[in-house]
Coordinates of C-alpha atoms and ligand atoms in Angstrom, one line a residue:
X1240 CA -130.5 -141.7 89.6
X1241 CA -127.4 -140.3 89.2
X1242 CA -126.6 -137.1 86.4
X1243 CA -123.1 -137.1 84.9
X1244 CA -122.4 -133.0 84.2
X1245 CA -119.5 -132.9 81.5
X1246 CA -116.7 -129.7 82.8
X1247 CA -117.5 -128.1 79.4
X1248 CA -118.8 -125.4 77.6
X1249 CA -121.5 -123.8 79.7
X1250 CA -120.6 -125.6 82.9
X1251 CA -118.3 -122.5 83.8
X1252 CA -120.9 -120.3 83.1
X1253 CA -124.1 -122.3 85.0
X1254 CA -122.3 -124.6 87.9
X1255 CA -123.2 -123.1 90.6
X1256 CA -126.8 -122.6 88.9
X1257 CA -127.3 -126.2 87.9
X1258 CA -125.2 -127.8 91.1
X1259 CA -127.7 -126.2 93.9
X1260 CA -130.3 -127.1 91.5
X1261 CA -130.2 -130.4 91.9
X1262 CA -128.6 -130.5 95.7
X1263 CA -131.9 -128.7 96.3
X1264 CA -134.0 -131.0 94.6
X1265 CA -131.7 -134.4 96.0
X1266 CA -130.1 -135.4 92.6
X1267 CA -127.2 -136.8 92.6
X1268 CA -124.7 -135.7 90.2
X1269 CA -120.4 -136.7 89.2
X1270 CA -119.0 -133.8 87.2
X1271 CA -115.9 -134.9 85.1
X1272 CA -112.7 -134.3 86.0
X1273 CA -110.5 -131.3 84.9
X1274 CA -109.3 -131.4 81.2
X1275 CA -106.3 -133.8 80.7
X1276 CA -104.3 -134.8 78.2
X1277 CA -106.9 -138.2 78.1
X1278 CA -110.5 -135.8 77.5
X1279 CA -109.3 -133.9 74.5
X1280 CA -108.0 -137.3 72.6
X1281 CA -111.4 -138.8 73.4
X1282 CA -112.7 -135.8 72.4
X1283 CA -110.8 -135.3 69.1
X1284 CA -111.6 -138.9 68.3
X1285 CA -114.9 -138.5 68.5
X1286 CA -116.2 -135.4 67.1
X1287 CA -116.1 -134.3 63.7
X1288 CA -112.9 -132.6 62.6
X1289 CA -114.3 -129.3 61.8
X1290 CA -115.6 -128.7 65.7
X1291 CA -113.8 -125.7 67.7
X1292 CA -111.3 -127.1 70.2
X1293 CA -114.1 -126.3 73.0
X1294 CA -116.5 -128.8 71.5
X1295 CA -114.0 -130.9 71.5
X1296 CA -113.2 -131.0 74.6
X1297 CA -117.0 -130.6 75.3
X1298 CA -117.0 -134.3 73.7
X1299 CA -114.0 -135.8 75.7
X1300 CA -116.1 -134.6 79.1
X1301 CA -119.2 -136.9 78.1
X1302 CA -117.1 -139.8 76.7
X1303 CA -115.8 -139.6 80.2
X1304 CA -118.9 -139.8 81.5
X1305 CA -120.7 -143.0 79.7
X1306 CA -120.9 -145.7 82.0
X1307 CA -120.5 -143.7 84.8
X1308 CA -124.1 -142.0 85.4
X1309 CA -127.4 -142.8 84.5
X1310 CA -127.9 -139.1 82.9
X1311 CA -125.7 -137.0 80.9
X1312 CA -126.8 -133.5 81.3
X1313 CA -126.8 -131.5 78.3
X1314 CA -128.8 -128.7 78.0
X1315 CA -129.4 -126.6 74.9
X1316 CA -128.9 -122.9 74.6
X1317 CA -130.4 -120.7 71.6
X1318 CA -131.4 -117.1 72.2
X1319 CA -132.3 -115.4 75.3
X1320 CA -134.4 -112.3 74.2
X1321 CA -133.0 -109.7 72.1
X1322 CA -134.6 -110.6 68.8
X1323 CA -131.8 -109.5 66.5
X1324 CA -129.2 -111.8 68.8
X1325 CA -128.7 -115.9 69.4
X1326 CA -125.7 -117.8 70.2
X1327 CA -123.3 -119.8 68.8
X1328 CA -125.2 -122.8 66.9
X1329 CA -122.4 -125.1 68.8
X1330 CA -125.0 -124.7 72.0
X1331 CA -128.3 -125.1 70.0
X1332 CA -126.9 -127.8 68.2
X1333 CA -124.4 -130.1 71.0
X1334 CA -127.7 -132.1 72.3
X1335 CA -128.3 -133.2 69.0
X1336 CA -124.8 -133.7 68.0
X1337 CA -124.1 -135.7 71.3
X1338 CA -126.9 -137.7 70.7
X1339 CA -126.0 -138.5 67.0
X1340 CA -122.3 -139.2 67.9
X1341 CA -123.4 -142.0 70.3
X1342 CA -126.6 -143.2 68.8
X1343 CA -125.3 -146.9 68.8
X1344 CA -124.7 -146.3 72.9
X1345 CA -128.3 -145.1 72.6
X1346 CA -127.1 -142.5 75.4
X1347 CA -129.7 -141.0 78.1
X1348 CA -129.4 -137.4 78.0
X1349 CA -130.9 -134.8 80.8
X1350 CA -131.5 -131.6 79.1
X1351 CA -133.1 -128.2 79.2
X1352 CA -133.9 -125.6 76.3
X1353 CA -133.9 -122.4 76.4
X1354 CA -135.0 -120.0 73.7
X1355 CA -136.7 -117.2 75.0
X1356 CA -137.6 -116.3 70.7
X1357 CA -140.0 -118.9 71.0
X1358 CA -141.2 -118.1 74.6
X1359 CA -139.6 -121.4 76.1
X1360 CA -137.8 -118.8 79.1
X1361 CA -134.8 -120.3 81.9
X1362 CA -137.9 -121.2 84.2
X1363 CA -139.7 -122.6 82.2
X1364 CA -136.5 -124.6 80.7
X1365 CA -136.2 -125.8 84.5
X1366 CA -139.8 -126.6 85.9
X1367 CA -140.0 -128.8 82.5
X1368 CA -136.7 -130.1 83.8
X1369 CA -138.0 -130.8 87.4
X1370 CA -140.8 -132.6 85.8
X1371 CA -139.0 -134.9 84.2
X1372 CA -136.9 -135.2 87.3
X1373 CA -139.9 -136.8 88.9
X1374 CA -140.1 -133.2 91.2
X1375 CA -143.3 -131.6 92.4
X1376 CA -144.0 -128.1 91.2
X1377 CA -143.6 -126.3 94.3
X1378 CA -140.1 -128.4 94.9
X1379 CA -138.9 -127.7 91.4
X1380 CA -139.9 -123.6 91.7
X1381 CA -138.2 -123.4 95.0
X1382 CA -134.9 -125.3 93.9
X1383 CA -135.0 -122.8 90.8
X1384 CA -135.1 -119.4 93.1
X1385 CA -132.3 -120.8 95.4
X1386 CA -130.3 -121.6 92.7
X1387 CA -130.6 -118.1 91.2
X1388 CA -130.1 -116.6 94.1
X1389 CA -127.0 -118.9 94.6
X1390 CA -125.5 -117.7 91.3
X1391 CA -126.3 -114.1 91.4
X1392 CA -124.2 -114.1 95.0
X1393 CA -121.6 -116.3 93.6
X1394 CA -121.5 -113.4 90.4
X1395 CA -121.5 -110.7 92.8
X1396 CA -118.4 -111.8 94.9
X1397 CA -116.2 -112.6 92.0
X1398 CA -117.1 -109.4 90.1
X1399 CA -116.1 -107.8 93.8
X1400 CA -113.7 -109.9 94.0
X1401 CA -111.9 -108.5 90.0
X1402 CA -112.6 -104.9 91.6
X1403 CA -110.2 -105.5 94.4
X1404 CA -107.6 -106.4 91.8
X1405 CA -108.4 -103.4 89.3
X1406 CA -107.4 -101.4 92.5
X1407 CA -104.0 -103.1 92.8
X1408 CA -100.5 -101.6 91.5
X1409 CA -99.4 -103.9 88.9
X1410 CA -98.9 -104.8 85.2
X1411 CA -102.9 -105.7 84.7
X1412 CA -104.3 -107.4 81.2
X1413 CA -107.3 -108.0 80.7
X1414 CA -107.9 -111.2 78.9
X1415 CA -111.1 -111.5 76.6
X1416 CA -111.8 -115.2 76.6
X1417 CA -114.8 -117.5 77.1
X1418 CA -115.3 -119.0 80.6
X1419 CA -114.8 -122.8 79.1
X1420 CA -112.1 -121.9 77.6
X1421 CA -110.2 -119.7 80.0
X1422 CA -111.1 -121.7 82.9
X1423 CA -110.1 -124.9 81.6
X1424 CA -107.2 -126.5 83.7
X1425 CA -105.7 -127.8 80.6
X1426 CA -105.7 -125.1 77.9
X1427 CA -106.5 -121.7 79.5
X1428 CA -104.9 -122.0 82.8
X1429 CA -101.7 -121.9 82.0
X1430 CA -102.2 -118.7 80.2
X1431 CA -103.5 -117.2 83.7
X1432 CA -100.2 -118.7 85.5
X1433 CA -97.6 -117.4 82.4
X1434 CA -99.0 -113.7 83.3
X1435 CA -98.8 -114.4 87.2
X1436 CA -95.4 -115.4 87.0
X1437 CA -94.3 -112.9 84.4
X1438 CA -96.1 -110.0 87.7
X1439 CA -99.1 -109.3 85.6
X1440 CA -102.5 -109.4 87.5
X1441 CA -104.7 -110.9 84.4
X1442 CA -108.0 -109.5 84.7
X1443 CA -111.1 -111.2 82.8
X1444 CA -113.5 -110.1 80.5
X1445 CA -115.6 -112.8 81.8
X1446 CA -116.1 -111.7 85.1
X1447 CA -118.7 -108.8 84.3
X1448 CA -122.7 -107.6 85.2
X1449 CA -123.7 -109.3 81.5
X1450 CA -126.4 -106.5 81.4
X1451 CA -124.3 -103.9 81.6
X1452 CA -121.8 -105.2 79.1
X1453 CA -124.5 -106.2 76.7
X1454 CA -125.7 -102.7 76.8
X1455 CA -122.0 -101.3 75.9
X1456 CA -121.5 -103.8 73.4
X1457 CA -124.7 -102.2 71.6
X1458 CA -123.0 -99.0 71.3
X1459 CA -119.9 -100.5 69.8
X1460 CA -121.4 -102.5 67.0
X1461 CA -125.5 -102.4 66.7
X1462 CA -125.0 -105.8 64.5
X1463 CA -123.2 -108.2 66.3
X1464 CA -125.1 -111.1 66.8
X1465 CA -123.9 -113.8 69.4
X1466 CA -124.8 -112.7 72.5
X1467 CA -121.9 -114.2 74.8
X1468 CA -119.5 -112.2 72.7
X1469 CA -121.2 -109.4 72.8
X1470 CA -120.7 -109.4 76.7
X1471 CA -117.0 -110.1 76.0
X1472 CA -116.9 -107.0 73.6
X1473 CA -118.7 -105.0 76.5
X1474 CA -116.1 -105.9 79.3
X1475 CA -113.6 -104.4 77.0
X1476 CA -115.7 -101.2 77.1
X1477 CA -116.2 -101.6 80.9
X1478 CA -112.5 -102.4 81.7
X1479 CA -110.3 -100.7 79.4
X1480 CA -109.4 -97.5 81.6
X1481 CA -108.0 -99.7 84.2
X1482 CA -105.9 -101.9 81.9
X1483 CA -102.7 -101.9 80.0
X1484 CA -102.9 -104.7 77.3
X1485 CA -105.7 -107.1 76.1
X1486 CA -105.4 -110.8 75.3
X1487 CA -108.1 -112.1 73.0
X1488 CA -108.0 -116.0 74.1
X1489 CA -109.9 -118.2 71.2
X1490 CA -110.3 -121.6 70.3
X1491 CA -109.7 -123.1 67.4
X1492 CA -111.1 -122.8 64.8
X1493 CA -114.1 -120.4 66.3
X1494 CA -116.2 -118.6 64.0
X1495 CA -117.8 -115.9 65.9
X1496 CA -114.5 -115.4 67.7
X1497 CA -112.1 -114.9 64.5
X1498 CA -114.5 -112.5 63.3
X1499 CA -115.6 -110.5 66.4
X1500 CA -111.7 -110.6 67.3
X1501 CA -111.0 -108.6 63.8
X1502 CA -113.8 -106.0 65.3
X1503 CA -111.8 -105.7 68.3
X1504 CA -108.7 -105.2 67.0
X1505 CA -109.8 -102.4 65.0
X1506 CA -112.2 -100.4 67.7
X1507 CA -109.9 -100.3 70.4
X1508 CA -106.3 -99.5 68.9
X1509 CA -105.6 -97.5 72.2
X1510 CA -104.4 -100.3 73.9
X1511 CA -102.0 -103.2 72.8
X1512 CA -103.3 -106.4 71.9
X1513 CA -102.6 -109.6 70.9
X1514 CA -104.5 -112.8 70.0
X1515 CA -103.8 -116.4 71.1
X1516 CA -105.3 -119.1 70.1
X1517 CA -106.1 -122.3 71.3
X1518 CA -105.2 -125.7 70.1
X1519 CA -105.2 -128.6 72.2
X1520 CA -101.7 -129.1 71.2
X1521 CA -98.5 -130.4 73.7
X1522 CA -96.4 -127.6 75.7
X1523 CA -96.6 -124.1 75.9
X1524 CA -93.1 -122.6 75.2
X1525 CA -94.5 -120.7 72.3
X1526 CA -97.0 -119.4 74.0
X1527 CA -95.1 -118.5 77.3
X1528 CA -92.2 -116.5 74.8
X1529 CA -95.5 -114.4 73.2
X1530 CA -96.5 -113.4 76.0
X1531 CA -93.3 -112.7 77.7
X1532 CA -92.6 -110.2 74.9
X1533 CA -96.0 -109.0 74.5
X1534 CA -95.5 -107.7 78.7
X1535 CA -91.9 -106.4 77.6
X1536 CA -93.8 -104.5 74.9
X1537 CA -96.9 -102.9 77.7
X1538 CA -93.7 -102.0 80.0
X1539 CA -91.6 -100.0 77.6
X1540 CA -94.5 -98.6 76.7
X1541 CA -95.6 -97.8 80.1
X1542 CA -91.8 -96.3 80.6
X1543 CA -92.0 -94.1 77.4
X1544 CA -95.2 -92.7 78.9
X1545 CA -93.7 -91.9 82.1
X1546 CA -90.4 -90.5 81.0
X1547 CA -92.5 -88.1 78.0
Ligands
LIG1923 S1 -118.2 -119.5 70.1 FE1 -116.4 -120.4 69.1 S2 -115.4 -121.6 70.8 FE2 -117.5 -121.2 71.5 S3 -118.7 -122.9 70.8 FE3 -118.9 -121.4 69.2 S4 -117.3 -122.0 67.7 FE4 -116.8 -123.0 69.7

């Protein structure tokens, strides 16, 4: 059996979780191939025209994939304890959605569910998983702990790893983005290389200890409800001493972004800010001449500071 794992929404977040997963438990998996100008057509084609840009490209990942694997893993995401928070509905909703877009391929789909609301936890999500898999329990809960362990030591080094650069001289913006979007080759990466280029050291909001930025994000707004941008809203809290500008990085058109982006705005006027979005579309002059003046505007600033 082989799995097909589109490189899409909460792949950025789980790889290493879901990849030592199965290489402990001897599945073999493909993952698709970066974004490319190829994925988001298929993508756009193929889901509706209302879906963010990330679902999009979500879609163009598993149109990739059919034909290619036996399984397309798509797990479902809904809440993960807090009772007043969830997620975006995109992740409760992309199995069904998936499955519905290709009913006539009749598609077989590999999935977990988590929704700790209604008591179905991660490990329980993944021994149900293993089950299916054809795993024995004892197999299945050992692949699980390795796996966790294998993500909390890849989170550990890359959060070591941002402290390092927080340390650095330098120009340094921190840029509040989700992973599938920020790490995508195709639509976030340039953004990354623009501020390289332009001698910023881009720091991301991404790359926190989620407790600890879900906790801050509580004492910014007690309401907010979708729990990945409340970690996004908690970096901000966690990082904005050792910054000089913030880049809120959204897809089009997001929901919980646009408005959680208006919050942000507003709570942290200290530092300058600007918002790009995301649209799929050809080239990136306009986005290279925003934020070439947006770093023009942090150094003046930085040189009124010094001279006052
Ligand atoms: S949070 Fe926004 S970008 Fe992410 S899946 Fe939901 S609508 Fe799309």
């Amino acid at each position: 059996m082989k799995v097909g794992i589109p490189r899409g929404f909460l792949y950025y977040r789980y790889h290493i979780l879901w990849e030592t997963f199965f290489d402990e438990l001897g599945i073999e998996y493909i993952v698709s191939p970066d974004t490319n100008k190829e994925i988001i057509k298929r993508g756009t084609e193929h889901a509706i025209d209302e879906s963010c840009l990330s679902s999009k490209i979500f879609t163009g990942h598993v149109d990739y994939l059919i034909d290619k694997c036996d399984y397309i893993f798509i797990p479902r995401v809904a809440t993960f304890g807090d009772k007043k928070e969830f997620v975006c509905s995109k992740f409760q909703a992309i199995y069904d959605v998936i499955n519905n877009t290709y009913r006539e391929k009749k598609l077989k789909i590999l999935y977990y569910s988590i929704d700790v609301h209604n008591k179905d936890t991660e490990l329980k999500a993944f021994m149900k998983m293993g089950k299916f898999l054809g795993k024995n329990k004892a197999l299945v809960l050992k692949a699980y702990y390795v796996a966790k362990q294998a993500e909390k030591t890849s989170k550990l080094i890359e959060i070591n790893n941002q402290k390092q650069l927080l340390e650095k001289d330098g120009l340094k913006i921190l840029i509040v983005s989700h992973p599938y979007n920020i790490y995508d080759k195709y639509v976030g990466e340039p953004i990354l290389k623009t501020l390289k280029e332009l001698g910023c050291i881009p720091i991301l909001g991404c790359v926190v200890d989620e407790k600890r930025a879900l906790e801050k994000a509580k004492m910014i707004s007690s309401t907010l409800p979708w729990t990945f941008n409340k970690e996004l809203v908690g970096s901000i809290a966690i990082y904005k001493e050792k910054v000089d500008g913030i880049i809120l990085v959204t897809s089009f058109p997001c929901g919980p972004d646009s408005l959680v982006n208006e919050m942000i705005i507003r709570r942290f006027k200290e530092k300058p800010t600007i918002s790009l979005v995301l649209d799929g579309q050809e080239g990136t002059a306009g986005m290279e001449t925003r934020l070439e003046s947006f770093v023009d505007i942090i150094k003046l600033r930085k040189d009124n500071d010094y001279d006052e």
